[in-house]
PDB file of C-alpha atoms in Angstrom:
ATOM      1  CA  UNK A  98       5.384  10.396 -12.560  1.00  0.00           C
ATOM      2  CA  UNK A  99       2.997   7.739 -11.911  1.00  0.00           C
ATOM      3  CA  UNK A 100       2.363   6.311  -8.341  1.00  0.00           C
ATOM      4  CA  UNK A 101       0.377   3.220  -7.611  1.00  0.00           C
ATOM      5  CA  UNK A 102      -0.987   2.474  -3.949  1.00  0.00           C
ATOM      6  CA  UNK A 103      -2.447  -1.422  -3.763  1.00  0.00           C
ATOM      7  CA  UNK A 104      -3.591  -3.848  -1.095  1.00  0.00           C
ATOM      8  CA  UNK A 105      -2.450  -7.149  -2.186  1.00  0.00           C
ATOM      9  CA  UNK A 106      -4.395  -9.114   0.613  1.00  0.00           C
ATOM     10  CA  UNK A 107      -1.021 -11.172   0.123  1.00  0.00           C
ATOM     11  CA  UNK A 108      -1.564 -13.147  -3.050  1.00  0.00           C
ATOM     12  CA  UNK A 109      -5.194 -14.419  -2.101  1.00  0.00           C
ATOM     13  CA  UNK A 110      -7.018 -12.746  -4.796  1.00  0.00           C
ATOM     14  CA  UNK A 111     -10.583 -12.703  -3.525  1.00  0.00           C
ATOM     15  CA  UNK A 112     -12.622 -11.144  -6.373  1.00  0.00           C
ATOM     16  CA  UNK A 113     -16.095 -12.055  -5.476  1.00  0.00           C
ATOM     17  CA  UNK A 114     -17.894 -12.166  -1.784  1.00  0.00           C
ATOM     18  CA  UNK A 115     -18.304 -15.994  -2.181  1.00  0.00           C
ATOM     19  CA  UNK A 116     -14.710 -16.062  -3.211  1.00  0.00           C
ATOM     20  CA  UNK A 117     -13.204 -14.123  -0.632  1.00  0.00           C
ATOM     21  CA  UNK A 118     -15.124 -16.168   1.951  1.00  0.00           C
ATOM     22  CA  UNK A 119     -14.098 -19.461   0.579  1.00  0.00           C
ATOM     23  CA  UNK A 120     -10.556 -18.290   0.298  1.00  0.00           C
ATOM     24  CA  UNK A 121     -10.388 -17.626   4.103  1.00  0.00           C
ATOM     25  CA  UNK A 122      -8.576 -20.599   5.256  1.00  0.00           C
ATOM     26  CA  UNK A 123      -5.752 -19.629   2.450  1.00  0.00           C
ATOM     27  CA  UNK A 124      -4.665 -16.895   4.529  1.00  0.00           C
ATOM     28  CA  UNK A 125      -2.754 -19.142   6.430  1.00  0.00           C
ATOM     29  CA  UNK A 126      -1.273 -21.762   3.969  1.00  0.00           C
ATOM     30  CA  UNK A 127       0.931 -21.223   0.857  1.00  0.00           C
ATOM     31  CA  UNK A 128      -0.234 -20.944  -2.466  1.00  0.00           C
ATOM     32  CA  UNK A 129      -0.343 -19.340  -5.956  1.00  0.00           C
ATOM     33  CA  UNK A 130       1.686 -16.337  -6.944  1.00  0.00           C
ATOM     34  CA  UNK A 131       0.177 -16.119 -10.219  1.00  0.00           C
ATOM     35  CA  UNK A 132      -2.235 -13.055  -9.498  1.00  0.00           C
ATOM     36  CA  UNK A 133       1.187 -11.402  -7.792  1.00  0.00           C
ATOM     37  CA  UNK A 134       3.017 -11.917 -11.006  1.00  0.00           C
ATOM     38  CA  UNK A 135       0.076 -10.822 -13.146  1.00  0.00           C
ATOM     39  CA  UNK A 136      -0.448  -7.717 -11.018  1.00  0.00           C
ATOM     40  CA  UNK A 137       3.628  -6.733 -11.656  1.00  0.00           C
ATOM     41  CA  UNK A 138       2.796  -7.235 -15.351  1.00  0.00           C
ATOM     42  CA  UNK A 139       0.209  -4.818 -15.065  1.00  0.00           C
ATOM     43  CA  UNK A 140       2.648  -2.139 -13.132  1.00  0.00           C
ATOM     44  CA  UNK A 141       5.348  -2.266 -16.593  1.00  0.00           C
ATOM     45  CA  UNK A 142       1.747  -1.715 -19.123  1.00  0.00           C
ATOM     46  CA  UNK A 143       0.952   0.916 -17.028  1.00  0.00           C
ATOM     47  CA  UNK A 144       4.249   2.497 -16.925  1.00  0.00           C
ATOM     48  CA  UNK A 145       4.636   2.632 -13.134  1.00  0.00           C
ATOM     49  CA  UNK A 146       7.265   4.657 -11.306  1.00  0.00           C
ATOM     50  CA  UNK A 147       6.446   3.862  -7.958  1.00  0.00           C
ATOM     51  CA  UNK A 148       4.400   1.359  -6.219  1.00  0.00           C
ATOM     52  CA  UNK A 149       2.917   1.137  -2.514  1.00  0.00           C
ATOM     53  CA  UNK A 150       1.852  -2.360  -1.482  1.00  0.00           C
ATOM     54  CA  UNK A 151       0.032  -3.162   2.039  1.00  0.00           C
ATOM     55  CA  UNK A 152      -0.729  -6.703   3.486  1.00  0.00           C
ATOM     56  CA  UNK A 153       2.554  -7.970   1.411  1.00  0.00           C
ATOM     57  CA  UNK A 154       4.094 -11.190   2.463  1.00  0.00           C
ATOM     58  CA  UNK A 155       7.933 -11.199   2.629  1.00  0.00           C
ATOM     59  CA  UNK A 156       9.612 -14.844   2.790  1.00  0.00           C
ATOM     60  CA  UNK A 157       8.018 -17.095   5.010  1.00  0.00           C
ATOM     61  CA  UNK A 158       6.207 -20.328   5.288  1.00  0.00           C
ATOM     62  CA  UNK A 159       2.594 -18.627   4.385  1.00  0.00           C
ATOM     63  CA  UNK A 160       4.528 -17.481   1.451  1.00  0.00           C
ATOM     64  CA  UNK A 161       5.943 -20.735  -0.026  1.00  0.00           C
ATOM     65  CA  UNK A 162       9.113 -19.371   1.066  1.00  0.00           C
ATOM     66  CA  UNK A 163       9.140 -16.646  -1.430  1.00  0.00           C
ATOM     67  CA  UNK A 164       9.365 -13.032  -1.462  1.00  0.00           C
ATOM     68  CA  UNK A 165       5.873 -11.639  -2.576  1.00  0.00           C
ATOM     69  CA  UNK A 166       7.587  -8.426  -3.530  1.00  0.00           C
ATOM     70  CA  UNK A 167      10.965  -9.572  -5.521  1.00  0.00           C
ATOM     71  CA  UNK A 168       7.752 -12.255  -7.165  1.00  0.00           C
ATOM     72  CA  UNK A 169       6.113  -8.727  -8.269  1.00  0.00           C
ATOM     73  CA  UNK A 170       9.201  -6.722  -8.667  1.00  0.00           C
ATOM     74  CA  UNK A 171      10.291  -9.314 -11.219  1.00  0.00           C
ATOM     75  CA  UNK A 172       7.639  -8.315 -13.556  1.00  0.00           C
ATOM     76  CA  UNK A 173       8.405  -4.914 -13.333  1.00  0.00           C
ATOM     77  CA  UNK A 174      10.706  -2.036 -14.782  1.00  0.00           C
ATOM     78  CA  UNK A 175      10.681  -1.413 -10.759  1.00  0.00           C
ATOM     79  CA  UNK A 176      14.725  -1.714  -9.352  1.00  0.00           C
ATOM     80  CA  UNK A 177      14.878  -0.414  -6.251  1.00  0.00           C
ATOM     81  CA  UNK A 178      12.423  -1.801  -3.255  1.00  0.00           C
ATOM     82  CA  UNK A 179      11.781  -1.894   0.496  1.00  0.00           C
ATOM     83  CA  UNK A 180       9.788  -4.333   2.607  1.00  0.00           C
ATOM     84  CA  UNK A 181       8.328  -3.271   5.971  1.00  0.00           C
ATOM     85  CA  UNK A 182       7.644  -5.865   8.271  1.00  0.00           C
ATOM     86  CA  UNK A 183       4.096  -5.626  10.495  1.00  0.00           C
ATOM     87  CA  UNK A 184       2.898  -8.890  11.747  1.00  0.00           C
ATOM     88  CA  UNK A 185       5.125 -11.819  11.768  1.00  0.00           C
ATOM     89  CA  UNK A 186       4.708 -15.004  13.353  1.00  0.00           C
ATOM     90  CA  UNK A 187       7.747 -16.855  14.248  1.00  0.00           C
ATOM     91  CA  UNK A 188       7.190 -20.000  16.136  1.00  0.00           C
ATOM     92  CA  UNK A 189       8.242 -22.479  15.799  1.00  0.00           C
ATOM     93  CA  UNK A 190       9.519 -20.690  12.500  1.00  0.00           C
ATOM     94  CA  UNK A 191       8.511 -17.650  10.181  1.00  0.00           C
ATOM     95  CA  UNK A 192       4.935 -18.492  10.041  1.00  0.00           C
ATOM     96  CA  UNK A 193       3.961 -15.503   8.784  1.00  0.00           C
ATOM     97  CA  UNK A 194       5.810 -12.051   7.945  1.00  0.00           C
ATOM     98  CA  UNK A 195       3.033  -9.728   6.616  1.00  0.00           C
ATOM     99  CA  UNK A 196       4.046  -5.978   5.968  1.00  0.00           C
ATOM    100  CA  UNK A 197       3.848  -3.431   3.806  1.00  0.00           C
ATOM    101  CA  UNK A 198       6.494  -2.630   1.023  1.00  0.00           C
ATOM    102  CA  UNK A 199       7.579   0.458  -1.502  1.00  0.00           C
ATOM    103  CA  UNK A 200       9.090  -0.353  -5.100  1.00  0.00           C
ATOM    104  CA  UNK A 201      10.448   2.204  -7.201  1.00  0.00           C
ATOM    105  CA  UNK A 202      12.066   3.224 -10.269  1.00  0.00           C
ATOM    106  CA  UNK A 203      14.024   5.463  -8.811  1.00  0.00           C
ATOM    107  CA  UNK A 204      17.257   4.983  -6.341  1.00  0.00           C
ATOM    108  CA  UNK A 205      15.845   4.094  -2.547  1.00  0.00           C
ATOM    109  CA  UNK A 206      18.510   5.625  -0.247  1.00  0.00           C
ATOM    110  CA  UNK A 207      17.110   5.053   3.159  1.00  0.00           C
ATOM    111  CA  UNK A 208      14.132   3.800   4.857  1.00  0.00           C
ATOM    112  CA  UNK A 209      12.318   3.948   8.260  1.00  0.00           C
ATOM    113  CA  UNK A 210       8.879   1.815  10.103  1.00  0.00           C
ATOM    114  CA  UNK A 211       7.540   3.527  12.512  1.00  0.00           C
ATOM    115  CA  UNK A 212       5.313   1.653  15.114  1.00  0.00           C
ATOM    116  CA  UNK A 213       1.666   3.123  15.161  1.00  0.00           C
ATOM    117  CA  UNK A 214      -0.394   2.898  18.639  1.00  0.00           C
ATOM    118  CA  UNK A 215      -2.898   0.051  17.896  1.00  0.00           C
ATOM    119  CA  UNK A 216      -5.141  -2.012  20.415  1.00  0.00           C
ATOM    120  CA  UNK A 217      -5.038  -5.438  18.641  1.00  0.00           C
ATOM    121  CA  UNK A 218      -3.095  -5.810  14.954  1.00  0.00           C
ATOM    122  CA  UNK A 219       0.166  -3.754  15.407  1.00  0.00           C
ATOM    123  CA  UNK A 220       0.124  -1.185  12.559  1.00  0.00           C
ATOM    124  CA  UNK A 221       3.504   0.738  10.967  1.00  0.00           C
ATOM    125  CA  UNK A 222       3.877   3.736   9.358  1.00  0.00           C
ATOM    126  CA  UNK A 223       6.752   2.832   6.276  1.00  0.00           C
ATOM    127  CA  UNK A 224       9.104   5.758   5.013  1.00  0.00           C
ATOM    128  CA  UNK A 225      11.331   5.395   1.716  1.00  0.00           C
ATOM    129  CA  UNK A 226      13.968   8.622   0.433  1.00  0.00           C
ATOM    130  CA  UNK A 227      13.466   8.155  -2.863  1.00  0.00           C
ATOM    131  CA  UNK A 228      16.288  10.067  -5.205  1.00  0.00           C
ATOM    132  CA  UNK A 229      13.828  11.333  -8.522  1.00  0.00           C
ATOM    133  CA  UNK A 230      16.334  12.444 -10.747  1.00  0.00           C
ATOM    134  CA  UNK A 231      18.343  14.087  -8.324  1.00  0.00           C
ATOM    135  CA  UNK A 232      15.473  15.154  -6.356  1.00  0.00           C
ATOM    136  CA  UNK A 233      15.164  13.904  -2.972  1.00  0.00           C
ATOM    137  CA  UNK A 234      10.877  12.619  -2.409  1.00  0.00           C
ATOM    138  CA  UNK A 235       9.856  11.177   0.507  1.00  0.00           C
ATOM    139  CA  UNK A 236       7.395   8.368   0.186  1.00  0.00           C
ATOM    140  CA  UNK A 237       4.951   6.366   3.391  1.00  0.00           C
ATOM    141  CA  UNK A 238       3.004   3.533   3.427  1.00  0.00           C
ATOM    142  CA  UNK A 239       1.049   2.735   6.060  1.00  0.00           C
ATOM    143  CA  UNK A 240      -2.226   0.207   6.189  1.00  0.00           C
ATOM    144  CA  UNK A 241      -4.834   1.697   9.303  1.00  0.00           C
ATOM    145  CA  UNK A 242      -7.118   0.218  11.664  1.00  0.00           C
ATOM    146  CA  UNK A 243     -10.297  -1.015  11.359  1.00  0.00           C
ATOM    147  CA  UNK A 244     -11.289   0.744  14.769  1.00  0.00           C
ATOM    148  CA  UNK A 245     -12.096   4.467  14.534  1.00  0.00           C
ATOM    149  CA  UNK A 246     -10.293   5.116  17.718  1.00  0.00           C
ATOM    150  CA  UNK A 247      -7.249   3.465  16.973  1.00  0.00           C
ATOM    151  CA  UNK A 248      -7.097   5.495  13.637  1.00  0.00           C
ATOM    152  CA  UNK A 249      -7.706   8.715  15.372  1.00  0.00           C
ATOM    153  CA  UNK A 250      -4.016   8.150  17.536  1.00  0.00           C
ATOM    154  CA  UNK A 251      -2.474   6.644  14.088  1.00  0.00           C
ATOM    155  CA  UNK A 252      -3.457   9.401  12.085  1.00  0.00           C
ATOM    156  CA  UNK A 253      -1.989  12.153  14.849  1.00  0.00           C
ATOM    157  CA  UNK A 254       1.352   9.972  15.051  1.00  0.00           C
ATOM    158  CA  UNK A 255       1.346  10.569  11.041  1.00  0.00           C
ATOM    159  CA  UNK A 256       0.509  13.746  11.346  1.00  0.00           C
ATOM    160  CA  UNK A 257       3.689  14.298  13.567  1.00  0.00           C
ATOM    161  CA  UNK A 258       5.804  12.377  11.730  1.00  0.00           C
ATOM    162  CA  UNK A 259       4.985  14.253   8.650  1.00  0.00           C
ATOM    163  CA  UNK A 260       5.240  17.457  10.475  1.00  0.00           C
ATOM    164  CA  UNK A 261       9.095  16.831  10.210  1.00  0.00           C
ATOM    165  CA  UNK A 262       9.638  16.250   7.221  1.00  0.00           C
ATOM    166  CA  UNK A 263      11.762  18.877   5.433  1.00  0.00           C
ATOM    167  CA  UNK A 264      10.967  17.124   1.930  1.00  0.00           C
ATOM    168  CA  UNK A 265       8.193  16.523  -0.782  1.00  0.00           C
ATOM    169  CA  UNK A 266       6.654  13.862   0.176  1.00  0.00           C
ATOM    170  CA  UNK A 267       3.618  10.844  -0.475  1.00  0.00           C
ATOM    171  CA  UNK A 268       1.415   9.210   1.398  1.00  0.00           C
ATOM    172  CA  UNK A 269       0.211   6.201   0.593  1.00  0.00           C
ATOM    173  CA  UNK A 270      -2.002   3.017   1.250  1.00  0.00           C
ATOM    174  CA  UNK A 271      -4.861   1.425   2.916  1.00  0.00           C
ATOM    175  CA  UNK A 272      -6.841   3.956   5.092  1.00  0.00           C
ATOM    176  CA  UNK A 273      -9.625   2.100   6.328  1.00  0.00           C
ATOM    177  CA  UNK A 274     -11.066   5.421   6.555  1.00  0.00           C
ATOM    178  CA  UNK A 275     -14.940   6.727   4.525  1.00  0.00           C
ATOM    179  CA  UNK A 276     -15.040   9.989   5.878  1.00  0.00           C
ATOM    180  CA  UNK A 277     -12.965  12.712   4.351  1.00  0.00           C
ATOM    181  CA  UNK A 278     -13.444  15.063   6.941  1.00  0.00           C
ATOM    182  CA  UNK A 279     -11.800  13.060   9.564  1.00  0.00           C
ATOM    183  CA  UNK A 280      -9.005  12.674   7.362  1.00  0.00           C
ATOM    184  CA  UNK A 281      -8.572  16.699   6.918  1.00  0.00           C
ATOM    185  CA  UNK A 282      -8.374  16.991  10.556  1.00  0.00           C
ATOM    186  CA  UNK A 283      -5.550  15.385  11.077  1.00  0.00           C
ATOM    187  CA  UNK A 284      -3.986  15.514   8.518  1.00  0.00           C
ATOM    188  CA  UNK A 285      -4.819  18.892   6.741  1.00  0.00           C
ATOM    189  CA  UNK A 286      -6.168  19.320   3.463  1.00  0.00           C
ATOM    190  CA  UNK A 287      -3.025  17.554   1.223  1.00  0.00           C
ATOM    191  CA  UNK A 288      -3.006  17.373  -2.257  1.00  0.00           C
ATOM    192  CA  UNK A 289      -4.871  14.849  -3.795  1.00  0.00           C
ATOM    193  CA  UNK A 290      -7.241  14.470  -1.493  1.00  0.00           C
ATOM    194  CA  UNK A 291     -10.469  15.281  -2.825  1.00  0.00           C
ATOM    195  CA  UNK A 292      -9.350  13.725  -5.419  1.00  0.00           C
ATOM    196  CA  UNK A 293      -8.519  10.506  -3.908  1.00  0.00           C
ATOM    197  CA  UNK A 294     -12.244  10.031  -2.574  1.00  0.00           C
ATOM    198  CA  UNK A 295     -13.860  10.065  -6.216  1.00  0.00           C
ATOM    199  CA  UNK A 296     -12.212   6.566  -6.397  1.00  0.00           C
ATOM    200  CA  UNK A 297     -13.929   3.799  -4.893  1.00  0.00           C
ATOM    201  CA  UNK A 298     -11.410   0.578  -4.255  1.00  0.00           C
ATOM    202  CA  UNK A 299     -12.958  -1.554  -2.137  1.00  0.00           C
ATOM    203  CA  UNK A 300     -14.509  -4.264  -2.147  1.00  0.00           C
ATOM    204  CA  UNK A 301     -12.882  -4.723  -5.801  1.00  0.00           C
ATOM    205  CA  UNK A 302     -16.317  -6.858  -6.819  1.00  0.00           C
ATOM    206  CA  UNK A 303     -18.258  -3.867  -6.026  1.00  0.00           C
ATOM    207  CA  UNK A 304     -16.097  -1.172  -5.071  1.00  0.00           C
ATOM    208  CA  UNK A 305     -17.830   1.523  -2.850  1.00  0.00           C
ATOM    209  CA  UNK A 306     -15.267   2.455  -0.544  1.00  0.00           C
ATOM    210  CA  UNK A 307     -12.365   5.064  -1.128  1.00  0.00           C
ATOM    211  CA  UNK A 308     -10.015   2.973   1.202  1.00  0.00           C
ATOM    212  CA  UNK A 309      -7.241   3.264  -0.608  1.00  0.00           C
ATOM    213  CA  UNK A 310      -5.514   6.694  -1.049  1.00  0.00           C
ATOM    214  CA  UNK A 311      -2.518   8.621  -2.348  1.00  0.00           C
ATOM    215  CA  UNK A 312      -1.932  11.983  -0.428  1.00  0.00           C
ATOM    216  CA  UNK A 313       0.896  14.564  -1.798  1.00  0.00           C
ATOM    217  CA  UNK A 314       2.545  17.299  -0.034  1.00  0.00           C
ATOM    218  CA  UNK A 315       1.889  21.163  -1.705  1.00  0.00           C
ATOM    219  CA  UNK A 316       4.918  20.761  -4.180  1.00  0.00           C
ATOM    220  CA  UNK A 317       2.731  17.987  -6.244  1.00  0.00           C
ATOM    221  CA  UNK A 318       0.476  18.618  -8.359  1.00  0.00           C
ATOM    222  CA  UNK A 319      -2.025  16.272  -9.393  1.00  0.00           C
ATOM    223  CA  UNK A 320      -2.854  15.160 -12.757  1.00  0.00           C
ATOM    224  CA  UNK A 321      -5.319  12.478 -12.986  1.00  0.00           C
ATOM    225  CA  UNK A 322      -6.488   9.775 -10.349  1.00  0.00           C
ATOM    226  CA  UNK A 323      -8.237   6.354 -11.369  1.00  0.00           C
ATOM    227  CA  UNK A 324      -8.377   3.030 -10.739  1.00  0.00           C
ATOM    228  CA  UNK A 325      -7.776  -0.314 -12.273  1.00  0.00           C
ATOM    229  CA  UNK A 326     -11.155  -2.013 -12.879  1.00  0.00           C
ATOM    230  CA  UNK A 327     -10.291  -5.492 -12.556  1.00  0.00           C
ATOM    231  CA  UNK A 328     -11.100  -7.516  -9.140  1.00  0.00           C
ATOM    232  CA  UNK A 329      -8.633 -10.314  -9.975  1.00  0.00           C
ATOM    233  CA  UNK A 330      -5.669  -9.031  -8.224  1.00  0.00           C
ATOM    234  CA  UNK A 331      -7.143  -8.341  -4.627  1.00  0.00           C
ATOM    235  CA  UNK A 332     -10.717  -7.977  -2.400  1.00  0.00           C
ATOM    236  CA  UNK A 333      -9.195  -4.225  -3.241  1.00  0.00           C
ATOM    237  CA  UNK A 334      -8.519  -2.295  -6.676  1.00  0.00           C
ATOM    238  CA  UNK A 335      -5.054  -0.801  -7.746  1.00  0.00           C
ATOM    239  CA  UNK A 336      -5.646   3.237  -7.246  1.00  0.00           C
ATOM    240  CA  UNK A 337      -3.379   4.985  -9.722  1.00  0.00           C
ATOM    241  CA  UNK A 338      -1.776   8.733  -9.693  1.00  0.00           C
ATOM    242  CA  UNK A 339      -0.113  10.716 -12.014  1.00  0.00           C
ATOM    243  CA  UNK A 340       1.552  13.503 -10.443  1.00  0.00           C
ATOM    244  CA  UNK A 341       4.385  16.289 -11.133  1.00  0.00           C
ATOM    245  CA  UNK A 342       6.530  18.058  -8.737  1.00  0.00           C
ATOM    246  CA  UNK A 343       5.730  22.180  -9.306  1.00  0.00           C
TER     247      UNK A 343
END
């Protein structure tokens, strides 16, 4: 199975430092979902089973009115996905409705967004039961906060919240986090880790961060990690996983 964890820095596409400060001012109007659709392409090459997205734009006015996911899903072999709303702004109407979003291959039966303590952004932890072939998996999103403190009490709400889950599960997305260690502590030492941290997605022009991350409970096993090399999509890159339950 192959899992791929993106930030989509909703449809922007900044993929140089000049770029991505030029583009600022596009955060708040609508434009182009060209890079969204050529990013979906990318998912069916790559033979994609399951895709986390964070700073996702469902329908709204920043959005041209579109669905950013159902734009991406429609280039995909993806059927089944979830959107998780985080920030919205909805006066005088939906503004903005920025979250973070699961598609999937396989069946979704249920999903869950659980509120994260944060100071300033509000931050969401995003939970999708996915049914693998008659194989329950449970699969998080979650995008963290640039604060160190505010991670600290989002990564112990994680860590109970995973605590109770009775499944396999995944843990996905946008970390904010360079230090492995702190990670381990809360967290424990999942599969994948390690692993996770030889990849550098961020900035996607000169990628030198491990932001981005996909985390598997002990009943994975991890093949191969990498990313996609091409800053076009996103100020981050795609990171990719293939996996196998034991």
């Amino acid at each position: 199975m192959k899992i791929l964890t993106f930030n989509a820095q909703i449809g922007v596409g900044g993929t140089n430092i000049f770029n991505f400060l030029l583009l600022q001012p596009v955060y708040l109007l609508p434009h182009s979902h060209k890079k969204l659709r050529e990013f979906g392409q990318m998912l069916k090459t790559e033979e994609i089973d399951i895709t986390t997205l964070t700073e996702i734009e469902g329908k709204s006015w920043r959005s041209g009115w579109r669905n950013q996911v159902e734009e991406i899903q429609k280039e995909t072999n993806l059927k089944y996905n979830h959107f998780f709303p985080v920030k919205q702004l909805k006066w005088p109407f939906q503004i903005i409705n920025e979250g973070n979003a699961i598609l999937s291959k396989y069946p979704i039966q249920k999903s869950s967004n659980y509120a994260l303590p944060a100071k300033v952004e509000p931050r969401f932890l995003g939970q999708s039961t996915i049914d693998m072939n008659g194989k329950e998996i449970d699969v998080f999103v979650t995008h963290l906060s640039l604060g160190q403190y505010s991670r600290k009490l989002q990564l112990e709400k994680i860590a109970q919240i995973l605590g109770n889950c009775k499944k396999p599960f995944i843990l996905t997305g946008d970390f904010n986090e360079k230090n492995t260690d702190n990670l381990k502590k809360a967290l424990g030492d999942l599969q994948g880790l390690s692993n996770s941290y030889n990849h550098n997605t961020a900035p996607s022009w000169n990628p030198s961060r491990p932001l981005d991350l996909i985390l598997l409970s002990k009943e994975f096993r991890v093949k191969e990690n990498y990313v996609i090399k091409d800053p076009k999509f996103s100020d981050h890159l795609p990171l990719i996983s293939e996996v196998y339950l034991k």
